[in-house]
């Protein structure tokens, strides 16, 4: 039978207001059991009552009512839509009372408090700031330092949720809590590990903290997430690993940990941002010539076997890498050039645009021009001058201008020197070369890897993900 909710609410209020300790306990227990059945407005109206009750009783560490009230608030927080009741609990002052109670309580009540805080910070972003601004970070870090095995998972997952708040990330460094954030990325719920990974990426943007994170073993943790995470987590882990790669001292460490095949998997994945992150990571890893050889092998395989999107991404990496002097022979020796030329005839416009860009960049090397010519690139490039895509025409014109300087191709290409795209590109390249004091390579796309800072794609992705990280952990997981 459905109870009369209004009458039940009035009875609860009377018991709390004037009942004995035993009557109060029974009333709170009953509310905990019925909170998942009552219409949302009923538990909502009990929140101020429970908040006052725990605030009034917070100085009495031996009261059995404390743990029951906190448990009841946790039950209420898990009800309702969009964490609305969890938000109300935070705004009522109950969360601050629970924080004051936490370090003073016995082990049993501490566990109840941590479960409640876990729910409140995972279901409501505003509650994270309340915890952070009321000494919650210090309490959590101190408890983790005490090696509390029975509640460690709750502590770590609370920490990962809090770490999405900027003031918490700053405090973690000064409190010596970075090691716990790395631990939070290693264990626990996958969404919690993802949040910790995002926070690590944001913290790792600065060189000093990046060094501290590497010393704490973060590379191994990120590699594990790249292997076992779902699609979203792999993207976040790959992005954070890319932030670590922004320091040239760690490139070999990351490569030796087996990152290159995993980034190749990201390029073949369905997430476009994952492909961009893997492209950036490959450009950083390829600073080492041995790494560039391995990367080229994976990219050649993708050019042969991948779908249109992954082929375009692989060609884009070759386009970038062909701007490094030490990788130009690596690309030529990898067997990529015949595949790139073949893909100029692809049905995918995206593939043809990135492939033509890579070929345009490769055409600055005489040895690569010979390889491109042997693979039949020139007739295809001449055809692309008549394509509807402006980017394709520009890329083809840039490559043909470089071929025009070769005696063997001069006569063939002289037929198109009056083509508008050819003349326009010739003028642009002339201006670029004049402004660059005759540098060895002056293409329309120059690579400029800043070894001190993460790439724009990586940094922007981390910031976007933090703003989007309002999704809660499963409300009934605990």
Coordinates of C-alpha atoms in Angstrom, one line a residue:
X1 CA 0.0 0.0 0.0
X2 CA 1.2 3.5 -0.8
X3 CA 1.6 5.6 2.3
X4 CA 0.1 9.0 2.8
X5 CA 3.3 10.9 2.0
X6 CA 2.2 14.3 3.5
X7 CA 1.1 12.6 6.7
X8 CA 4.4 10.6 6.8
X9 CA 6.4 13.9 6.4
X10 CA 4.5 15.6 9.2
X11 CA 5.0 12.6 11.5
X12 CA 8.8 12.6 10.6
X13 CA 9.0 16.4 11.4
X14 CA 7.3 15.8 14.8
X15 CA 9.6 12.9 15.7
X16 CA 12.7 15.0 14.9
X17 CA 11.4 18.1 16.6
X18 CA 10.1 16.6 19.9
X19 CA 10.8 12.9 19.9
X20 CA 13.3 11.0 22.1
X21 CA 16.7 9.9 20.7
X22 CA 15.2 6.4 20.0
X23 CA 12.2 7.9 18.2
X24 CA 14.5 10.1 16.1
X25 CA 16.7 7.1 15.1
X26 CA 13.6 5.1 14.1
X27 CA 12.3 8.0 12.0
X28 CA 15.6 8.5 10.2
X29 CA 16.0 4.8 9.5
X30 CA 12.4 4.7 8.0
X31 CA 13.2 7.8 5.8
X32 CA 16.3 6.1 4.5
X33 CA 14.3 3.0 3.5
X34 CA 11.4 5.0 1.9
X35 CA 13.5 7.7 0.1
X36 CA 13.6 5.7 -3.1
X37 CA 9.8 5.3 -3.1
X38 CA 8.6 8.8 -2.2
X39 CA 7.9 11.5 -4.7
X40 CA 11.0 13.7 -5.0
X41 CA 9.4 16.7 -3.2
X42 CA 9.1 14.6 0.0
X43 CA 12.8 13.8 0.6
X44 CA 13.6 17.3 -0.7
X45 CA 11.7 18.8 2.3
X46 CA 13.5 16.6 4.8
X47 CA 17.0 17.8 3.7
X48 CA 17.0 21.1 5.8
X49 CA 15.8 19.0 8.8
X50 CA 18.5 16.5 8.4
X51 CA 21.1 19.2 7.8
X52 CA 20.1 21.0 11.0
X53 CA 20.1 17.7 12.9
X54 CA 23.7 16.7 11.9
X55 CA 24.9 20.3 12.5
X56 CA 23.4 20.3 16.0
X57 CA 24.8 16.9 16.7
X58 CA 28.3 17.3 15.1
X59 CA 30.0 18.0 18.4
X60 CA 28.8 14.7 19.9
X61 CA 31.1 12.1 18.4
X62 CA 29.5 9.2 20.2
X63 CA 25.9 9.8 19.0
X64 CA 24.6 6.9 16.9
X65 CA 22.3 9.3 15.1
X66 CA 25.2 10.9 13.2
X67 CA 26.0 7.9 11.0
X68 CA 22.3 7.3 10.4
X69 CA 21.6 10.8 9.3
X70 CA 24.6 10.8 6.9
X71 CA 23.5 7.5 5.5
X72 CA 20.0 8.9 5.0
X73 CA 21.4 11.9 3.1
X74 CA 23.3 9.5 0.9
X75 CA 20.1 7.6 0.1
X76 CA 18.3 10.9 -0.7
X77 CA 21.2 12.1 -2.9
X78 CA 20.9 9.1 -5.1
X79 CA 17.3 9.8 -5.9
X80 CA 15.9 12.4 -8.3
X81 CA 17.0 13.6 -11.7
X82 CA 20.2 15.3 -12.7
X83 CA 21.6 15.3 -9.2
X84 CA 19.1 17.8 -8.1
X85 CA 18.8 16.4 -4.5
X86 CA 22.5 16.1 -4.2
X87 CA 22.8 19.8 -5.1
X88 CA 20.2 20.7 -2.5
X89 CA 22.1 18.7 0.2
X90 CA 25.3 20.6 -0.7
X91 CA 23.5 24.0 -0.5
X92 CA 21.8 23.1 2.8
X93 CA 25.1 23.1 4.7
X94 CA 25.0 19.3 5.4
X95 CA 28.1 18.7 3.3
X96 CA 30.1 21.1 5.4
X97 CA 28.9 19.4 8.6
X98 CA 29.9 16.0 7.2
X99 CA 33.3 17.3 6.4
X100 CA 33.7 18.5 10.0
X101 CA 32.5 15.2 11.3
X102 CA 34.7 13.1 9.1
X103 CA 38.2 13.3 10.8
X104 CA 36.7 13.1 14.3
X105 CA 34.6 10.0 13.9
X106 CA 35.2 6.3 14.4
X107 CA 36.0 4.0 11.5
X108 CA 32.4 3.0 11.0
X109 CA 31.0 6.5 10.8
X110 CA 34.0 7.6 8.6
X111 CA 33.1 5.0 6.0
X112 CA 29.5 6.2 6.0
X113 CA 30.6 9.8 5.6
X114 CA 33.0 9.0 2.8
X115 CA 30.2 7.1 0.9
X116 CA 28.0 10.1 1.3
X117 CA 30.7 12.6 0.1
X118 CA 31.5 10.2 -2.8
X119 CA 27.8 10.4 -3.9
X120 CA 27.6 14.2 -3.5
X121 CA 30.7 15.1 -5.4
X122 CA 30.0 12.6 -8.2
X123 CA 26.5 13.7 -8.7
X124 CA 27.0 17.5 -8.5
X125 CA 29.8 19.7 -9.7
X126 CA 29.0 22.5 -7.2
X127 CA 29.6 20.1 -4.3
X128 CA 33.2 19.6 -5.5
X129 CA 33.8 23.3 -5.0
X130 CA 32.1 23.2 -1.6
X131 CA 34.4 20.4 -0.4
X132 CA 37.4 22.2 -1.8
X133 CA 36.7 25.5 -0.2
X134 CA 35.9 24.0 3.2
X135 CA 39.2 22.1 3.9
X136 CA 38.0 18.9 2.2
X137 CA 41.1 18.4 0.1
X138 CA 43.4 18.5 3.2
X139 CA 41.2 16.0 4.9
X140 CA 41.2 13.6 2.0
X141 CA 45.0 13.8 1.5
X142 CA 45.6 13.3 5.2
X143 CA 43.4 10.3 5.3
X144 CA 45.2 8.8 2.2
X145 CA 48.5 9.5 3.9
X146 CA 47.3 7.3 6.8
X147 CA 46.9 4.3 4.5
X148 CA 43.2 3.7 5.2
X149 CA 42.8 0.4 3.3
X150 CA 39.1 -0.1 4.0
X151 CA 38.0 3.2 2.5
X152 CA 40.9 4.0 0.2
X153 CA 38.9 3.5 -3.0
X154 CA 36.3 6.0 -1.8
X155 CA 39.1 8.5 -1.0
X156 CA 40.7 8.1 -4.4
X157 CA 37.5 8.4 -6.3
X158 CA 36.5 11.5 -4.3
X159 CA 40.0 12.9 -5.0
X160 CA 39.6 12.3 -8.8
X161 CA 36.3 14.2 -8.8
X162 CA 37.7 17.1 -6.8
X163 CA 40.7 17.3 -9.1
X164 CA 38.6 18.7 -11.9
X165 CA 38.4 21.9 -9.8
X166 CA 41.3 24.3 -10.5
X167 CA 41.9 25.3 -6.9
X168 CA 42.2 21.6 -5.9
X169 CA 44.8 20.9 -8.6
X170 CA 46.9 23.8 -7.3
X171 CA 46.5 22.5 -3.7
X172 CA 47.5 19.0 -4.6
X173 CA 50.9 20.1 -5.6
X174 CA 51.5 22.1 -2.4
X175 CA 50.1 19.3 -0.2
X176 CA 52.2 16.6 -1.7
X177 CA 49.1 14.9 -3.1
X178 CA 50.2 14.3 -6.7
X179 CA 51.1 10.7 -5.8
X180 CA 47.5 10.0 -4.8
X181 CA 46.2 11.5 -8.1
X182 CA 48.5 9.1 -10.0
X183 CA 47.1 6.3 -7.8
X184 CA 43.6 7.4 -8.6
X185 CA 44.3 7.0 -12.3
X186 CA 45.6 3.5 -11.6
X187 CA 42.7 2.0 -9.7
X188 CA 39.0 2.3 -9.2
X189 CA 36.0 3.0 -11.4
X190 CA 36.9 3.7 -15.1
X191 CA 35.2 7.1 -15.1
X192 CA 37.0 8.1 -11.9
X193 CA 40.3 7.0 -13.5
X194 CA 39.4 9.1 -16.6
X195 CA 38.9 12.2 -14.4
X196 CA 42.2 11.6 -12.7
X197 CA 43.8 11.3 -16.1
X198 CA 42.3 14.6 -17.2
X199 CA 43.6 16.4 -14.1
X200 CA 47.1 14.9 -14.7
X201 CA 47.0 16.3 -18.2
X202 CA 46.2 19.8 -16.9
X203 CA 48.8 19.6 -14.2
X204 CA 51.4 18.2 -16.6
X205 CA 51.3 21.3 -18.8
X206 CA 53.9 22.9 -16.5
X207 CA 57.4 21.5 -16.7
X208 CA 58.0 21.2 -13.0
X209 CA 54.9 19.2 -12.3
X210 CA 55.4 17.1 -15.5
X211 CA 58.8 16.0 -14.0
X212 CA 57.2 15.2 -10.7
X213 CA 54.5 13.1 -12.4
X214 CA 57.0 11.1 -14.4
X215 CA 59.0 10.4 -11.3
X216 CA 55.8 9.1 -9.7
X217 CA 55.4 6.5 -12.5
X218 CA 52.6 8.3 -14.5
X219 CA 53.9 6.9 -17.9
X220 CA 53.2 3.3 -16.9
X221 CA 49.7 4.3 -15.6
X222 CA 48.8 6.1 -18.8
X223 CA 50.1 3.2 -20.9
X224 CA 47.8 0.8 -19.0
X225 CA 44.8 3.1 -19.6
X226 CA 45.7 3.2 -23.3
X227 CA 45.6 -0.6 -23.3
X228 CA 42.5 -1.3 -21.2
X229 CA 40.3 1.8 -21.3
X230 CA 37.2 2.2 -23.4
X231 CA 37.2 4.5 -26.4
X232 CA 36.8 7.8 -24.4
X233 CA 39.4 6.8 -21.8
X234 CA 41.9 5.8 -24.4
X235 CA 41.6 9.3 -26.0
X236 CA 42.1 11.0 -22.7
X237 CA 45.0 8.8 -21.7
X238 CA 46.6 9.4 -25.2
X239 CA 46.1 13.1 -24.8
X240 CA 47.7 13.2 -21.4
X241 CA 50.6 11.1 -22.6
X242 CA 51.1 13.6 -25.4
X243 CA 51.4 16.3 -22.7
X244 CA 54.2 14.3 -21.1
X245 CA 55.8 14.0 -24.5
X246 CA 56.1 17.8 -24.7
X247 CA 59.4 17.4 -22.8
X248 CA 62.0 16.0 -25.1
X249 CA 63.6 14.2 -22.2
X250 CA 60.7 11.8 -21.9
X251 CA 60.3 10.9 -25.6
X252 CA 62.4 7.8 -25.4
X253 CA 60.8 6.7 -22.1
X254 CA 57.3 6.9 -23.7
X255 CA 58.5 5.1 -26.9
X256 CA 60.2 2.3 -24.9
X257 CA 57.0 1.7 -23.0
X258 CA 55.2 0.6 -26.2
X259 CA 53.3 3.8 -27.0
X260 CA 53.7 3.8 -30.7
X261 CA 51.5 0.8 -31.6
X262 CA 48.8 2.1 -29.2
X263 CA 48.8 5.6 -30.8
X264 CA 48.5 3.7 -34.2
X265 CA 45.4 2.1 -32.8
X266 CA 44.0 5.6 -32.0
X267 CA 44.6 6.7 -35.5
X268 CA 42.5 3.7 -36.7
X269 CA 39.8 4.4 -34.1
X270 CA 36.4 6.1 -34.7
X271 CA 37.1 9.2 -32.6
X272 CA 38.3 12.1 -34.8
X273 CA 39.9 13.8 -31.9
X274 CA 41.7 10.6 -31.0
X275 CA 43.2 10.6 -34.5
X276 CA 44.4 14.3 -34.1
X277 CA 45.9 13.5 -30.7
X278 CA 47.8 10.5 -32.2
X279 CA 49.0 12.6 -35.1
X280 CA 50.4 15.2 -32.6
X281 CA 52.0 12.4 -30.5
X282 CA 53.7 10.8 -33.5
X283 CA 55.1 14.2 -34.5
X284 CA 56.7 14.5 -31.1
X285 CA 57.9 10.9 -30.9
X286 CA 59.4 11.2 -34.4
X287 CA 62.0 13.6 -33.0
X288 CA 64.0 10.4 -32.4
X289 CA 65.0 8.8 -35.7
X290 CA 64.6 5.2 -34.4
X291 CA 61.0 6.1 -33.4
X292 CA 60.3 7.7 -36.8
X293 CA 61.2 4.3 -38.4
X294 CA 58.7 2.4 -36.3
X295 CA 56.1 5.1 -36.8
X296 CA 56.5 5.0 -40.6
X297 CA 56.0 1.2 -40.5
X298 CA 52.7 1.5 -38.7
X299 CA 51.6 4.4 -41.0
X300 CA 52.4 2.4 -44.1
X301 CA 50.3 -0.5 -42.8
X302 CA 47.4 1.9 -42.2
X303 CA 47.8 3.3 -45.8
X304 CA 47.4 -0.2 -47.1
X305 CA 44.7 -1.6 -44.8
X306 CA 42.9 1.3 -43.1
X307 CA 39.6 3.0 -43.9
X308 CA 39.4 6.4 -45.5
X309 CA 39.5 8.3 -42.3
X310 CA 42.6 6.5 -40.9
X311 CA 44.3 6.7 -44.3
X312 CA 43.8 10.5 -44.3
X313 CA 45.2 10.7 -40.7
X314 CA 48.2 8.6 -41.6
X315 CA 48.9 10.7 -44.7
X316 CA 48.6 13.8 -42.5
X317 CA 51.3 12.5 -40.2
X318 CA 53.5 11.8 -43.2
X319 CA 52.8 15.4 -44.4
X320 CA 54.0 16.7 -41.0
X321 CA 57.0 14.4 -40.7
X322 CA 58.2 15.2 -44.2
X323 CA 59.1 18.6 -42.8
X324 CA 61.8 17.1 -40.6
X325 CA 65.2 16.7 -42.4
X326 CA 66.0 13.4 -40.5
X327 CA 62.6 11.8 -41.4
X328 CA 62.6 12.5 -45.1
X329 CA 64.8 9.5 -45.9
X330 CA 62.9 7.4 -43.4
X331 CA 59.6 8.1 -45.3
X332 CA 61.2 7.2 -48.6
X333 CA 62.7 4.0 -47.3
X334 CA 59.5 2.9 -45.6
X335 CA 57.7 2.3 -49.0
X336 CA 55.2 5.0 -48.3
X337 CA 55.7 7.0 -51.5
X338 CA 54.1 4.5 -54.0
X339 CA 51.1 4.2 -51.6
X340 CA 50.7 7.9 -51.3
X341 CA 50.8 8.3 -55.1
X342 CA 48.2 5.5 -55.5
X343 CA 45.9 7.3 -53.0
X344 CA 45.9 10.5 -55.2
X345 CA 43.2 8.6 -57.1
X346 CA 41.1 7.8 -53.9
X347 CA 37.4 8.4 -54.0
X348 CA 37.7 10.2 -50.7
X349 CA 38.3 14.0 -51.1
X350 CA 39.8 14.1 -47.5
X351 CA 42.3 11.4 -48.4
X352 CA 43.3 13.1 -51.7
X353 CA 43.8 16.4 -49.9
X354 CA 46.1 15.1 -47.2
X355 CA 48.0 12.8 -49.6
X356 CA 48.6 15.6 -52.0
X357 CA 49.8 17.8 -49.1
X358 CA 52.3 15.1 -48.1
X359 CA 53.5 14.8 -51.7
X360 CA 53.9 18.5 -52.0
X361 CA 56.1 18.6 -48.9
X362 CA 58.1 15.5 -50.0
X363 CA 58.7 17.2 -53.4
X364 CA 61.2 19.6 -51.8
X365 CA 63.7 16.7 -51.7
X366 CA 65.4 15.7 -55.0
X367 CA 65.6 12.0 -54.0
X368 CA 61.9 12.1 -53.1
X369 CA 61.0 13.7 -56.4
X370 CA 62.7 10.9 -58.2
X371 CA 60.7 8.3 -56.1
X372 CA 57.5 10.2 -56.8
X373 CA 58.2 10.4 -60.5
X374 CA 59.0 6.7 -60.7
X375 CA 55.6 6.0 -59.0
X376 CA 53.8 8.1 -61.6
X377 CA 52.9 11.1 -59.5
X378 CA 53.4 13.9 -62.1
X379 CA 50.5 12.9 -64.4
X380 CA 48.2 12.6 -61.4
X381 CA 49.3 16.0 -60.1
X382 CA 48.6 17.6 -63.5
X383 CA 45.1 16.2 -63.4
X384 CA 44.5 17.6 -59.9
X385 CA 45.1 21.2 -61.2
X386 CA 41.6 20.9 -62.7
X387 CA 39.9 19.6 -59.6
X388 CA 37.1 21.6 -57.9
X389 CA 38.9 21.6 -54.5
X390 CA 41.1 24.7 -54.0
X391 CA 43.3 22.8 -51.5
X392 CA 43.9 20.0 -54.0
X393 CA 44.8 22.4 -56.7
X394 CA 47.2 24.3 -54.3
X395 CA 48.9 21.2 -53.2
X396 CA 49.3 19.9 -56.7
X397 CA 50.7 23.2 -57.9
X398 CA 53.2 23.4 -55.0
X399 CA 54.5 19.9 -55.9
X400 CA 54.6 20.7 -59.7
X401 CA 56.6 23.9 -59.1
X402 CA 59.3 21.8 -57.4
X403 CA 59.2 19.3 -60.3
X404 CA 59.5 22.2 -62.8
X405 CA 63.1 22.7 -61.7
X406 CA 64.0 19.2 -62.7
X407 CA 65.3 18.9 -66.3
X408 CA 63.4 15.7 -67.0
X409 CA 60.1 17.2 -66.0
X410 CA 60.6 20.8 -67.1
X411 CA 59.1 20.3 -70.6
X412 CA 56.1 18.4 -69.3
X413 CA 55.2 20.9 -66.6
X414 CA 55.8 23.9 -68.8
X415 CA 52.4 23.1 -70.3
X416 CA 50.7 24.3 -67.1
X417 CA 52.9 27.3 -66.1
X418 CA 50.1 29.7 -67.1
X419 CA 47.5 27.8 -65.1
X420 CA 46.0 30.2 -62.5
X421 CA 46.7 27.8 -59.6
X422 CA 50.3 27.3 -60.7
X423 CA 51.0 31.0 -61.1
X424 CA 49.3 31.9 -57.8
X425 CA 51.3 29.3 -55.9
X426 CA 54.5 30.3 -57.6
X427 CA 54.0 33.9 -56.5
X428 CA 53.2 32.8 -52.9
X429 CA 56.2 30.6 -52.6
X430 CA 58.4 33.3 -54.0
X431 CA 57.2 35.7 -51.3
X432 CA 57.8 33.0 -48.5
X433 CA 61.2 32.1 -49.8
X434 CA 62.2 35.8 -50.0
X435 CA 61.1 36.4 -46.5
X436 CA 62.9 33.3 -45.1
X437 CA 66.4 34.3 -46.3
X438 CA 66.7 31.3 -48.6
X439 CA 66.2 28.6 -46.0
X440 CA 66.7 25.1 -47.2
X441 CA 63.0 24.1 -47.1
X442 CA 60.2 26.7 -47.5
X443 CA 56.9 25.0 -48.0
X444 CA 53.4 26.2 -47.5
X445 CA 53.2 24.0 -44.3
X446 CA 56.1 24.3 -41.9
X447 CA 56.3 22.1 -38.8
X448 CA 57.2 23.9 -35.6
X449 CA 57.2 21.6 -32.6
X450 CA 57.6 23.5 -29.4
X451 CA 59.3 21.0 -27.1
X452 CA 58.5 22.9 -24.0
X453 CA 54.7 23.0 -24.4
X454 CA 51.9 20.6 -25.3
X455 CA 50.3 21.0 -28.8
X456 CA 47.2 23.2 -29.1
X457 CA 45.1 20.1 -29.9
X458 CA 46.2 18.4 -26.7
X459 CA 45.8 21.4 -24.4
X460 CA 42.4 22.4 -25.9
X461 CA 41.1 18.8 -25.6
X462 CA 42.0 18.5 -21.9
X463 CA 40.3 21.8 -21.1
X464 CA 37.1 20.9 -23.1
X465 CA 36.9 17.5 -21.4
X466 CA 37.1 19.1 -17.9
X467 CA 34.2 21.4 -18.8
X468 CA 32.2 18.4 -20.0
X469 CA 33.0 16.1 -17.1
X470 CA 29.6 16.5 -15.3
X471 CA 28.5 13.0 -16.0
X472 CA 28.1 11.1 -12.7
X473 CA 29.4 7.7 -11.8
X474 CA 26.6 5.1 -11.6
X475 CA 24.2 6.3 -8.9
X476 CA 23.7 2.8 -7.5
X477 CA 27.3 1.6 -7.8
X478 CA 27.8 1.7 -4.0

